[in-house]
Coordinates of C-alpha atoms and ligand atoms in Angstrom, one line a residue:
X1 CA 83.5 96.6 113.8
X2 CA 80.8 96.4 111.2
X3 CA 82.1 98.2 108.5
X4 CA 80.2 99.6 105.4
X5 CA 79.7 99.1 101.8
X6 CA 82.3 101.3 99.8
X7 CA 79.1 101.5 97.6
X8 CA 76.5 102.9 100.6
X9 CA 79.1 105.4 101.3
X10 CA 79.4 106.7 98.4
X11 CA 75.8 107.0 97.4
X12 CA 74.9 108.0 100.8
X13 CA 77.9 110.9 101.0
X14 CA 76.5 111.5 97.2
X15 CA 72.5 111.7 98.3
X16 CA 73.7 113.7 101.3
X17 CA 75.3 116.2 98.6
X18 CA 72.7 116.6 96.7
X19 CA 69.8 116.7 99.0
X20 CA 71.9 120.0 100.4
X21 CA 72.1 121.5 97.4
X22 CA 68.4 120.9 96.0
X23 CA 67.1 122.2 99.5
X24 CA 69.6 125.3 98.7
X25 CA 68.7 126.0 95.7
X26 CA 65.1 125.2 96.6
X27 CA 65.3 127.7 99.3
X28 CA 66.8 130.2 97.9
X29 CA 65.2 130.4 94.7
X30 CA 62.0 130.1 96.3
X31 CA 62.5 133.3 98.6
X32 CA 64.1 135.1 96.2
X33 CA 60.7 134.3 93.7
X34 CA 58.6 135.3 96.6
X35 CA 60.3 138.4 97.6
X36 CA 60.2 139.8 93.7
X37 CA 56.4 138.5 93.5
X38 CA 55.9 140.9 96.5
X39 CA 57.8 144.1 95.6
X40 CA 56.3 143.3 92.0
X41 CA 52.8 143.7 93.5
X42 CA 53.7 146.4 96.0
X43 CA 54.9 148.9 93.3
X44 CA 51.6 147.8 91.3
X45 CA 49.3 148.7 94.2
X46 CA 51.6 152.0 95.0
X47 CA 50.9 152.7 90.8
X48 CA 46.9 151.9 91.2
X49 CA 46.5 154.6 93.5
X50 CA 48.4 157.0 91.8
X51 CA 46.9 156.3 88.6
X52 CA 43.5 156.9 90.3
X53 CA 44.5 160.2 91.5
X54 CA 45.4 161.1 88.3
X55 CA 42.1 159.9 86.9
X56 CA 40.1 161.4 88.9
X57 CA 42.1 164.9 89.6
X58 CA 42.2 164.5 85.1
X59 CA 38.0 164.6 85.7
X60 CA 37.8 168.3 87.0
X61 CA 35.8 170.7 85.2
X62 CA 37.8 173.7 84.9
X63 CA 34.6 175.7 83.8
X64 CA 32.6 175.5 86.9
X65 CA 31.3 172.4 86.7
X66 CA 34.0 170.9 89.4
X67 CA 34.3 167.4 89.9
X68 CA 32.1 164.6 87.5
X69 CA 31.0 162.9 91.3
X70 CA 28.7 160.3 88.7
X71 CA 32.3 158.7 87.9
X72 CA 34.4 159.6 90.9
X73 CA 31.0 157.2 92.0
X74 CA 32.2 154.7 89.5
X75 CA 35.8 154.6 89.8
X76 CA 35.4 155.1 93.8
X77 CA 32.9 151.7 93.6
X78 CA 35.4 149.7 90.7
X79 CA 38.5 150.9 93.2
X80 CA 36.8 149.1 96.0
X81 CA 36.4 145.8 94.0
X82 CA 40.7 146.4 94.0
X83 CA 41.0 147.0 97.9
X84 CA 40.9 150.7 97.5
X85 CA 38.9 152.8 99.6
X86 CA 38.7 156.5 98.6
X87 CA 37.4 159.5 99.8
X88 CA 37.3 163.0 97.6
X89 CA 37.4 166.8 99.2
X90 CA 36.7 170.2 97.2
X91 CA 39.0 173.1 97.3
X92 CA 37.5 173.9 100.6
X93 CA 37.6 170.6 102.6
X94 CA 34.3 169.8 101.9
X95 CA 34.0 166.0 101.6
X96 CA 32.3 165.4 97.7
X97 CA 32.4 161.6 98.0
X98 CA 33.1 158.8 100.5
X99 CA 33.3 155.1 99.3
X100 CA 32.7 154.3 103.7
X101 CA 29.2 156.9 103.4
X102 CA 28.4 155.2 100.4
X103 CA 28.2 151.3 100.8
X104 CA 29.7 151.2 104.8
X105 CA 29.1 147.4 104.7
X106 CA 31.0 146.4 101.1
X107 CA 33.6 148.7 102.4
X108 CA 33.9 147.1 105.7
X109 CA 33.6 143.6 104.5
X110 CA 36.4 144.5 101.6
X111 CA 38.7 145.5 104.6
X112 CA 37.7 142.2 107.0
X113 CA 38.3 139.6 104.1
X114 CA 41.7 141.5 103.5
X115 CA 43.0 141.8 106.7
X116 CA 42.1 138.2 107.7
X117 CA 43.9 136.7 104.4
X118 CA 46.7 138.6 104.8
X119 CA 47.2 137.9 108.6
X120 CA 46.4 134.7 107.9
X121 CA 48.9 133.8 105.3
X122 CA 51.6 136.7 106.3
X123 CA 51.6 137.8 109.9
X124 CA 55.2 138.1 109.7
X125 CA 53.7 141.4 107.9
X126 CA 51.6 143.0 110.8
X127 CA 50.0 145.0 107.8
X128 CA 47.1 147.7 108.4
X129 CA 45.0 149.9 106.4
X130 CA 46.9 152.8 105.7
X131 CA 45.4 156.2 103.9
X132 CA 47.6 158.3 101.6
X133 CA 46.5 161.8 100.5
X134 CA 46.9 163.1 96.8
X135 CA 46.2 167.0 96.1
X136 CA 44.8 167.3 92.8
X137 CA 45.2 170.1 90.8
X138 CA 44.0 171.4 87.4
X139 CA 47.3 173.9 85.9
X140 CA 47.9 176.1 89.0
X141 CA 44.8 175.6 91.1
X142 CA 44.5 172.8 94.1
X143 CA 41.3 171.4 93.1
X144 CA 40.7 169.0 96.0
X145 CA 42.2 166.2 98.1
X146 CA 41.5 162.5 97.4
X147 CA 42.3 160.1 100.2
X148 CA 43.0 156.3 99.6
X149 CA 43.0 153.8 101.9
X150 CA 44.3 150.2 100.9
X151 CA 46.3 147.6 103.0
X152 CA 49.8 148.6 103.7
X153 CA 52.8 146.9 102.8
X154 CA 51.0 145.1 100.2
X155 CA 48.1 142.9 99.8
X156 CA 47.8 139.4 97.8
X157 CA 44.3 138.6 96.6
X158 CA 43.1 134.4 96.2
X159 CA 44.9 134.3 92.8
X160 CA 47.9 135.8 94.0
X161 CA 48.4 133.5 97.0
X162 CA 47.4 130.7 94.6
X163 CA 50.2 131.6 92.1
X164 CA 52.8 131.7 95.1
X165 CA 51.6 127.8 96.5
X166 CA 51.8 126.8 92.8
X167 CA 54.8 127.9 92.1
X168 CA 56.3 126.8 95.5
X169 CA 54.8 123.1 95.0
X170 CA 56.6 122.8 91.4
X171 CA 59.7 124.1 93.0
X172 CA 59.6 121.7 95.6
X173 CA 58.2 118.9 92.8
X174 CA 61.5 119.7 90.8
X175 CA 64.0 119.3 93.8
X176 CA 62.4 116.3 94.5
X177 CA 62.5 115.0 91.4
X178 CA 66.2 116.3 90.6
X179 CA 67.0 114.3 94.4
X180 CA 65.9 111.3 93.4
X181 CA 67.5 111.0 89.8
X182 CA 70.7 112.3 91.5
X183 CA 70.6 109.4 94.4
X184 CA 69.5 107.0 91.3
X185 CA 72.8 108.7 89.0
X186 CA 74.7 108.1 92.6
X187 CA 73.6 104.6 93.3
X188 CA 74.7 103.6 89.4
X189 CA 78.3 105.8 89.8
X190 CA 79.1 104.5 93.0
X191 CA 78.3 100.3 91.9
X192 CA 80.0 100.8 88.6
X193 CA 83.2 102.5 90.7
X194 CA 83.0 99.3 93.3
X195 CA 81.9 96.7 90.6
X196 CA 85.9 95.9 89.6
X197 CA 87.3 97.0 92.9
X198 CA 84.8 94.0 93.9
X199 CA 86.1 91.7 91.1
X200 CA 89.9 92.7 92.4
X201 CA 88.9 91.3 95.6
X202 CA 87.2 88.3 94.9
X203 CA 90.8 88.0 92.7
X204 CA 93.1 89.1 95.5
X205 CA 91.1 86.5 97.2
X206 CA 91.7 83.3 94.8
X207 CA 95.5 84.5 94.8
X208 CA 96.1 84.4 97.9
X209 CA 94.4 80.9 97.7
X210 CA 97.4 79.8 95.7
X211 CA 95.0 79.9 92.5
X212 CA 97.2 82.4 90.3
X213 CA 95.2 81.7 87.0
X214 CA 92.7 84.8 88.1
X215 CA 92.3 87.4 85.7
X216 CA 90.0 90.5 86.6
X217 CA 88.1 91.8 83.4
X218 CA 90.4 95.1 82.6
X219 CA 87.7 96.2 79.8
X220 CA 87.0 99.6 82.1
X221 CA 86.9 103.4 81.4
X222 CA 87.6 104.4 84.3
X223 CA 91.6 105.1 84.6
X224 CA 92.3 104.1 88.2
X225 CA 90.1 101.3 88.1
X226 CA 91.5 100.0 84.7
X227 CA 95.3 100.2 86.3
X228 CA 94.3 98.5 89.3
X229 CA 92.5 95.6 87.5
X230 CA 95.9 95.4 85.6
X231 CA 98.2 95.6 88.1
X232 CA 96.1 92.9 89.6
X233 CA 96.9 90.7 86.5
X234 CA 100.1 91.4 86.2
X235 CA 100.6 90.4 89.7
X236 CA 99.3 87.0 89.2
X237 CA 100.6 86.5 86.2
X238 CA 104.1 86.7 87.9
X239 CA 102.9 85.1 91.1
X240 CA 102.3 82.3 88.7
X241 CA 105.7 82.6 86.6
X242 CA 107.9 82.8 90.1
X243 CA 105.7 79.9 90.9
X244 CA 106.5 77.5 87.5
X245 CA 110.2 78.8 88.4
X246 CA 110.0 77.5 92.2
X247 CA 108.6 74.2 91.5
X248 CA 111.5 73.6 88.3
X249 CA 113.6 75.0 90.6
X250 CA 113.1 72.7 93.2
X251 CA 112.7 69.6 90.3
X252 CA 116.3 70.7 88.9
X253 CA 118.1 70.9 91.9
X254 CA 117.1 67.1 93.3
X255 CA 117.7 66.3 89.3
X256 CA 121.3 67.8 89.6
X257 CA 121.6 66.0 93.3
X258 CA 120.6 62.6 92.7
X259 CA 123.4 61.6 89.9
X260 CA 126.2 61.9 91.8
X261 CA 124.5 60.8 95.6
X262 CA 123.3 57.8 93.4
X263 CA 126.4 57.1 91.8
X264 CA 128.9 57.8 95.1
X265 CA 125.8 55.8 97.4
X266 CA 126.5 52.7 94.6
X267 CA 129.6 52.6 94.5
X268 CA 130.2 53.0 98.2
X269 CA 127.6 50.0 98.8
X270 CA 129.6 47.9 96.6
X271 CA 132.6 48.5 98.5
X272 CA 130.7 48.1 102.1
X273 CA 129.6 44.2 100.8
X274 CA 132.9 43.5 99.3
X275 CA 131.1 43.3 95.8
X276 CA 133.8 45.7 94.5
X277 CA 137.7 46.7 95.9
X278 CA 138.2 50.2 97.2
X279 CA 140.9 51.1 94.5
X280 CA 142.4 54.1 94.0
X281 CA 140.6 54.7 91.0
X282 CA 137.1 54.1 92.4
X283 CA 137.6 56.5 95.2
X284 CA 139.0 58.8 92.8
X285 CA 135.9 58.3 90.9
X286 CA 133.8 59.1 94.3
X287 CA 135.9 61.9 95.1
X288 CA 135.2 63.4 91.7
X289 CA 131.5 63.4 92.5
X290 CA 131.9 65.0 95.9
X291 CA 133.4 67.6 94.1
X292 CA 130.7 68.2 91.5
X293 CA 128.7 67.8 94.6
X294 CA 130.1 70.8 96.6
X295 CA 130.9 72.6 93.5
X296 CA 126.8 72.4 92.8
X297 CA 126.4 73.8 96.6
X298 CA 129.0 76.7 96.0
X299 CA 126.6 77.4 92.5
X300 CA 123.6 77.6 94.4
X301 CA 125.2 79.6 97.2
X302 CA 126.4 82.0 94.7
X303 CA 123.0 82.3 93.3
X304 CA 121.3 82.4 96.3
X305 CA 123.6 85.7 97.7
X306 CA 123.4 87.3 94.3
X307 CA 119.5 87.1 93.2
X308 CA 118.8 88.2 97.1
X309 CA 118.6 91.3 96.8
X310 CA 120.9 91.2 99.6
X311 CA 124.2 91.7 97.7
X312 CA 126.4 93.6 99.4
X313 CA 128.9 95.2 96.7
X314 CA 132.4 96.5 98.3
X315 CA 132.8 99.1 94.7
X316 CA 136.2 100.3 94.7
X317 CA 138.2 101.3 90.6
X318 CA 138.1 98.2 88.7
X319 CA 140.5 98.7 85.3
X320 CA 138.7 95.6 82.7
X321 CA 141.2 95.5 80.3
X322 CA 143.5 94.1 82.8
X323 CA 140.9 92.0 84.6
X324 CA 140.1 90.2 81.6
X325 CA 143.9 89.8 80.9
X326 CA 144.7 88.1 84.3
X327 CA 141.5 85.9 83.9
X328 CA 142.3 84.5 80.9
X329 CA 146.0 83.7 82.3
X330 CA 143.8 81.5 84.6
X331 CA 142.4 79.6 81.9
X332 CA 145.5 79.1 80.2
X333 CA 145.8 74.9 80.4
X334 CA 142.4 74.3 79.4
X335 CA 142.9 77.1 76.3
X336 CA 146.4 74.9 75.7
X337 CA 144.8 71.8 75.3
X338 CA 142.0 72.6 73.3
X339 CA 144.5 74.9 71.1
X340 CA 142.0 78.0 71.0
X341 CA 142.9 81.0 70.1
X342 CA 142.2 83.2 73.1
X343 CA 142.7 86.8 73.3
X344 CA 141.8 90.3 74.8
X345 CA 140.9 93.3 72.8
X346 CA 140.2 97.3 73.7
X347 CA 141.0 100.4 75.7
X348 CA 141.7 100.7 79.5
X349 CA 138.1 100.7 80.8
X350 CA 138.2 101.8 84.6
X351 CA 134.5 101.1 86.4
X352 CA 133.4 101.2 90.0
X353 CA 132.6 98.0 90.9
X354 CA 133.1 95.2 93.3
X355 CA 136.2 93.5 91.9
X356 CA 135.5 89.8 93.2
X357 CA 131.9 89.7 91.3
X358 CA 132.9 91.7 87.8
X359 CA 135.4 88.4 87.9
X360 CA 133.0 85.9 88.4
X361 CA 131.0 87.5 85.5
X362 CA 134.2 87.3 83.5
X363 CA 134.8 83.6 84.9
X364 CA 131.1 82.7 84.3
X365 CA 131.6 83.7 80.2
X366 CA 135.0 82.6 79.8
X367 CA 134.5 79.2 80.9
X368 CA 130.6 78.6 78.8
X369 CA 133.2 80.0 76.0
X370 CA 135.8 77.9 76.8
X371 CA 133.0 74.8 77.0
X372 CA 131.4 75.4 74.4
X373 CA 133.8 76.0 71.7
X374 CA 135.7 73.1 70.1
X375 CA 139.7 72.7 69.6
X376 CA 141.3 74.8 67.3
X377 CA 138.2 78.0 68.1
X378 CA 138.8 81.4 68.7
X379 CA 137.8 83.6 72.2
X380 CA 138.0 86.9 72.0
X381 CA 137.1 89.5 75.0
X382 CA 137.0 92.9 73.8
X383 CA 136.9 95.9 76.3
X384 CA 135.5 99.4 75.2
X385 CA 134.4 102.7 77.0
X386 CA 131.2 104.0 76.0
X387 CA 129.6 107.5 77.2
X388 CA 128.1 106.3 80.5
X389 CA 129.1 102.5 80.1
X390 CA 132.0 99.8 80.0
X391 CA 130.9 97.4 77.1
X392 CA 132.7 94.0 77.5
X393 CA 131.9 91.0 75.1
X394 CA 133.4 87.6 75.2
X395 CA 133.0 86.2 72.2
X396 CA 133.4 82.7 70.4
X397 CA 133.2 80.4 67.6
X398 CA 131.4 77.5 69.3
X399 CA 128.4 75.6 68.8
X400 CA 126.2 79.0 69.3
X401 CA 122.9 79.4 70.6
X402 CA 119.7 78.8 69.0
X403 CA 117.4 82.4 68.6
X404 CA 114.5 80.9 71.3
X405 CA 117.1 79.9 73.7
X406 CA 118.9 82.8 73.4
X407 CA 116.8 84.4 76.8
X408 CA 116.3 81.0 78.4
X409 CA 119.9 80.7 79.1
X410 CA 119.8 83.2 81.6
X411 CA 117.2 81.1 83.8
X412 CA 118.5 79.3 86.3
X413 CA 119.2 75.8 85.5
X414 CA 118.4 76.3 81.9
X415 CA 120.9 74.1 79.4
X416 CA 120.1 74.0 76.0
X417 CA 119.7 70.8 73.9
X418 CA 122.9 70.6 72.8
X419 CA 125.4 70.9 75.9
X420 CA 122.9 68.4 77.7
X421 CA 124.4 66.0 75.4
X422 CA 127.9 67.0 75.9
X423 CA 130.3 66.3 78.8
X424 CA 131.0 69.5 79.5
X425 CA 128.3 70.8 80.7
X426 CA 127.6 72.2 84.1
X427 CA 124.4 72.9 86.3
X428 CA 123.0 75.9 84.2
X429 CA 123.8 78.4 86.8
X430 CA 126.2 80.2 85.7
X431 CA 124.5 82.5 83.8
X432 CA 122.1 83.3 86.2
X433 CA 125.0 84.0 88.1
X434 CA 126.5 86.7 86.3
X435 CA 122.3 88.1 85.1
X436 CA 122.2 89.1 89.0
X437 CA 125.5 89.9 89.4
X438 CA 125.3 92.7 86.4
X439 CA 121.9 93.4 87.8
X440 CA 123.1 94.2 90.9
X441 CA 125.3 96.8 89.6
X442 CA 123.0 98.2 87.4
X443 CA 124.0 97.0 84.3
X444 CA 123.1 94.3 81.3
X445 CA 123.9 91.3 79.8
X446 CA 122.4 89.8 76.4
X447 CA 123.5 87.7 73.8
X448 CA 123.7 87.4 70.5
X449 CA 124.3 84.0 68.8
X450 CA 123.8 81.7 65.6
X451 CA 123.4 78.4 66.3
X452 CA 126.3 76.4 64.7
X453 CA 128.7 79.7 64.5
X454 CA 129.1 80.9 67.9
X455 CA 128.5 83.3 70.5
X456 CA 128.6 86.8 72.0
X457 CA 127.9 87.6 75.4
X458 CA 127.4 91.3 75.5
X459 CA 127.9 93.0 79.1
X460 CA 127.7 96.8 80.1
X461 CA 128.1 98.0 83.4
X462 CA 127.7 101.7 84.6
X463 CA 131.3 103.8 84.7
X464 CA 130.4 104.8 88.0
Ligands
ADP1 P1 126.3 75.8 82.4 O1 126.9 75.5 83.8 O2 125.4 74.7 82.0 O3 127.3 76.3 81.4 P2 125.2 78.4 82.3 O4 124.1 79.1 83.1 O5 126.5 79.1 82.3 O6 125.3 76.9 82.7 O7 124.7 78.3 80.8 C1 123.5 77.9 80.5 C2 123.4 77.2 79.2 O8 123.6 78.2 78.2 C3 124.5 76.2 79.0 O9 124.1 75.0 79.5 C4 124.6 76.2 77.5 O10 123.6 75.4 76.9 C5 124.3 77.6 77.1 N1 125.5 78.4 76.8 C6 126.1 79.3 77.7 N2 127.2 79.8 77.2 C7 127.3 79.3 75.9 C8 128.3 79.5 74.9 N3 129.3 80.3 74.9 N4 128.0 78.8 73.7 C9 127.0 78.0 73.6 N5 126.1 77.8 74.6 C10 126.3 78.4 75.7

């Protein structure tokens, strides 16, 4: 299907708009001009005639004399110059003056040129010469009768019909003129509306191209248009952060793989050519890295179920004082050995959660504490009820955490400097663990550490 420009759309749905309405207006104001013109001239003729009644019934002699018939001649010959025939009576019906008896031919041409312009221009009118009759009178007395004839509705002379095409043409000049600056105002709105919806494409079109360093110019007025050109940014911006994150991902994990498949494939090749005795000890050694092996699969499996999206959490009342206290009875040997102080702190705390994950949170801290903090240390869990949340914070005096890494650590694979160099560090999933975990319920996790001093974990998690 051929489809259209967004852009001819709109200026052609914009064009079409205001074509309608200049012909409207057009229309309307030209009828409405034309009609007033007409009435305007119709009452002027209506008040020609009467005024020449009135002139010439204001001409009596009241004395004897009767009527002056030198300027009834004058006004009956200047009347027929206006398309006014007129004819004058005496008291008695006696016709005095006739502008017909007196030039026949004038009169009769007067009467040809304005029939024929007026049929000619409005036959719509099917206008005639019509005669009207005045009785003049001088105080009491009927003095005469005065018939006019002119043509009836109205009559338009050159002039008249000239002003009417004039004005129509400039009408019709100024809708034309007001339709094409409109389709030229149309064109411009509808290109700078489609001008960054372009750009967003051509975007769209890179990302999905794998090239996630796009970024649409946001510098617009329009609202819509600027949110979409941002949203557009953003997008790519984390397309390209989830991809940096995929490919260390993907780095980390055959990092965190090939040490012990190296060291068990080694050791077991030494074994296979006799270069080396399967001793207890070696196996033991193996055995050792299996475990780290499986233990990095079980990490990854956790990670995988909780960042899903996909975790399904079996809430039921969780009391976290108690929780805590039964955890850290789990860690009791390795607290023994490195002769830490461990202890929990706080009020009963009940939350509805899923048991088996709050623990793993719990787990997750208690053992980076337990890691990171060297013999003779002090742990400290501490419980508290908030309005809305549970606040628990495992807290330690270990080697702490440096301010910049202080939000890395929650990135999956993430160690800092310093536990790379020690023994007991793990994969750097276990915080990422318990981030999605918390998430999950719809809580938070932060911390709060200086380097060299320890740490604090800070967790809240909704009551209910
Ligand atoms: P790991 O298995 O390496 O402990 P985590 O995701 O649990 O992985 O922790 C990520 C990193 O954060 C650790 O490697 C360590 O560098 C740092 N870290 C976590 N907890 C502590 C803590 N209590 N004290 C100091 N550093 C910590």
């Amino acid at each position: 299907m051929k489809r259209l420009h967004l852009r001819t759309t709109m200026s052609l749905v914009f064009a079409l708009l205001v074509a309608i309405t200049v012909c409207l207006v057009s229309i309307l104001s030209s009828t409405f001009i034309n009609r007033e013109f007409e009435e305007y001239v119709k009452l002027t003729q209506k008040k020609q005639a009467d005024d020449l009644a009135e002139s010439i019934g204001g001409h009596y002699d009241k004395s004897g004399g009767g009527f002056n018939i030198d300027y009834v001649h004058g006004m009956g010959m200047y009347a027929l110059q206006d398309g006014f025939i007129i004819r004058l009576y005496d008291e008695d019906g006696k016709l005095l003056w006739d502008a017909e008896n007196h030039d026949m031919a004038l009169c009769h041409e007067m009467m040809d040129t304005i029939t024929l312009r007026m049929q000619e221009n409005r036959p719509e009118l099917n206008g005639e010469f019509v005669t009207y009759s005045y009785d003049l009178e001088a105080g009491e007395k009927q003095t005469g009768k005065l018939e006019i004839s002119y043509y009836t509705p109205y009559y338009m002379d050159e002039n008249d019909f000239q002003f009417i095409h004039a004005l129509n043409r400039i009408l019709s000049l100024a809708g034309g003129v007001s339709l094409f600056v409109a389709v030229l105002l149309g064109v411009l709105l509808a290109r700078r509306i489609t001008k960054p919806i372009s750009g967003v494409i051509s975007a769209t079109k890179k990302i999905s191209e794998g090239d996630y360093g796009v970024i649409v110019d946001a510098n617009l007025k329009e609202r819509e248009t600027y949110e979409l050109a941002e949203a557009v940014n953003h997008m790519a911006a984390s397309l390209k952060e989830q991809e940096y994150l995929r490919r260390q991902l993907t780095g980390d994990i055959a990092h965190e793989l090939r040490t012990p498949v190296t060291n068990i494939s080694s050791y077991m090749e030494m074994m296979i050519d006799d270069v080396m005795e399967p001793t207890q000890e070696r196996l033991k050694s193996c055995y050792d890295e299996l475990s780290r092996l499986s233990g990095l699969i079980t990490d990854l499996e956790r990670l995988e179920s909780a960042e899903s999206g996909r975790i399904n959490l079996n809430k039921e009342d969780v009391e976290l004082l108690s929780l805590s206290e039964t955890i850290l009875q789990g860690f009791e040997t390795g607290i023994h050995e490195k002769n830490i102080d461990a202890r929990v702190s706080g009020e009963e705390t009940h939350i509805c959660a899923d048991r088996g994950r709050i623990s793993q949170v719990i787990v997750n801290l208690l053992s980076n504490a337990l890691k990171y903090t060297d013999e003779n240390g002090k742990i400290t869990i501490s419980v508290k009820k908030q309005k809305y949340n549970a606040e628990l914070v495992v807290e330690d005096t270990g080697i702490g955490i440096s301010k910049e890494e202080q939000e890395r650590v929650f990135e999956r694979f993430y160690r800092t400097d310093k536990s790379r160099t020690r023994k007991t560090g793990g994969a750097g999933i276990g915080l990422s663990i318990a981030k999605a975990i918390v998430q999950a319920h719809g809580g938070t996790i932060h911390c709060e550490s200086e380097s060299g001093t320890g740490s604090r974990f800070i967790v809240t998690l909704p009551i209910s």
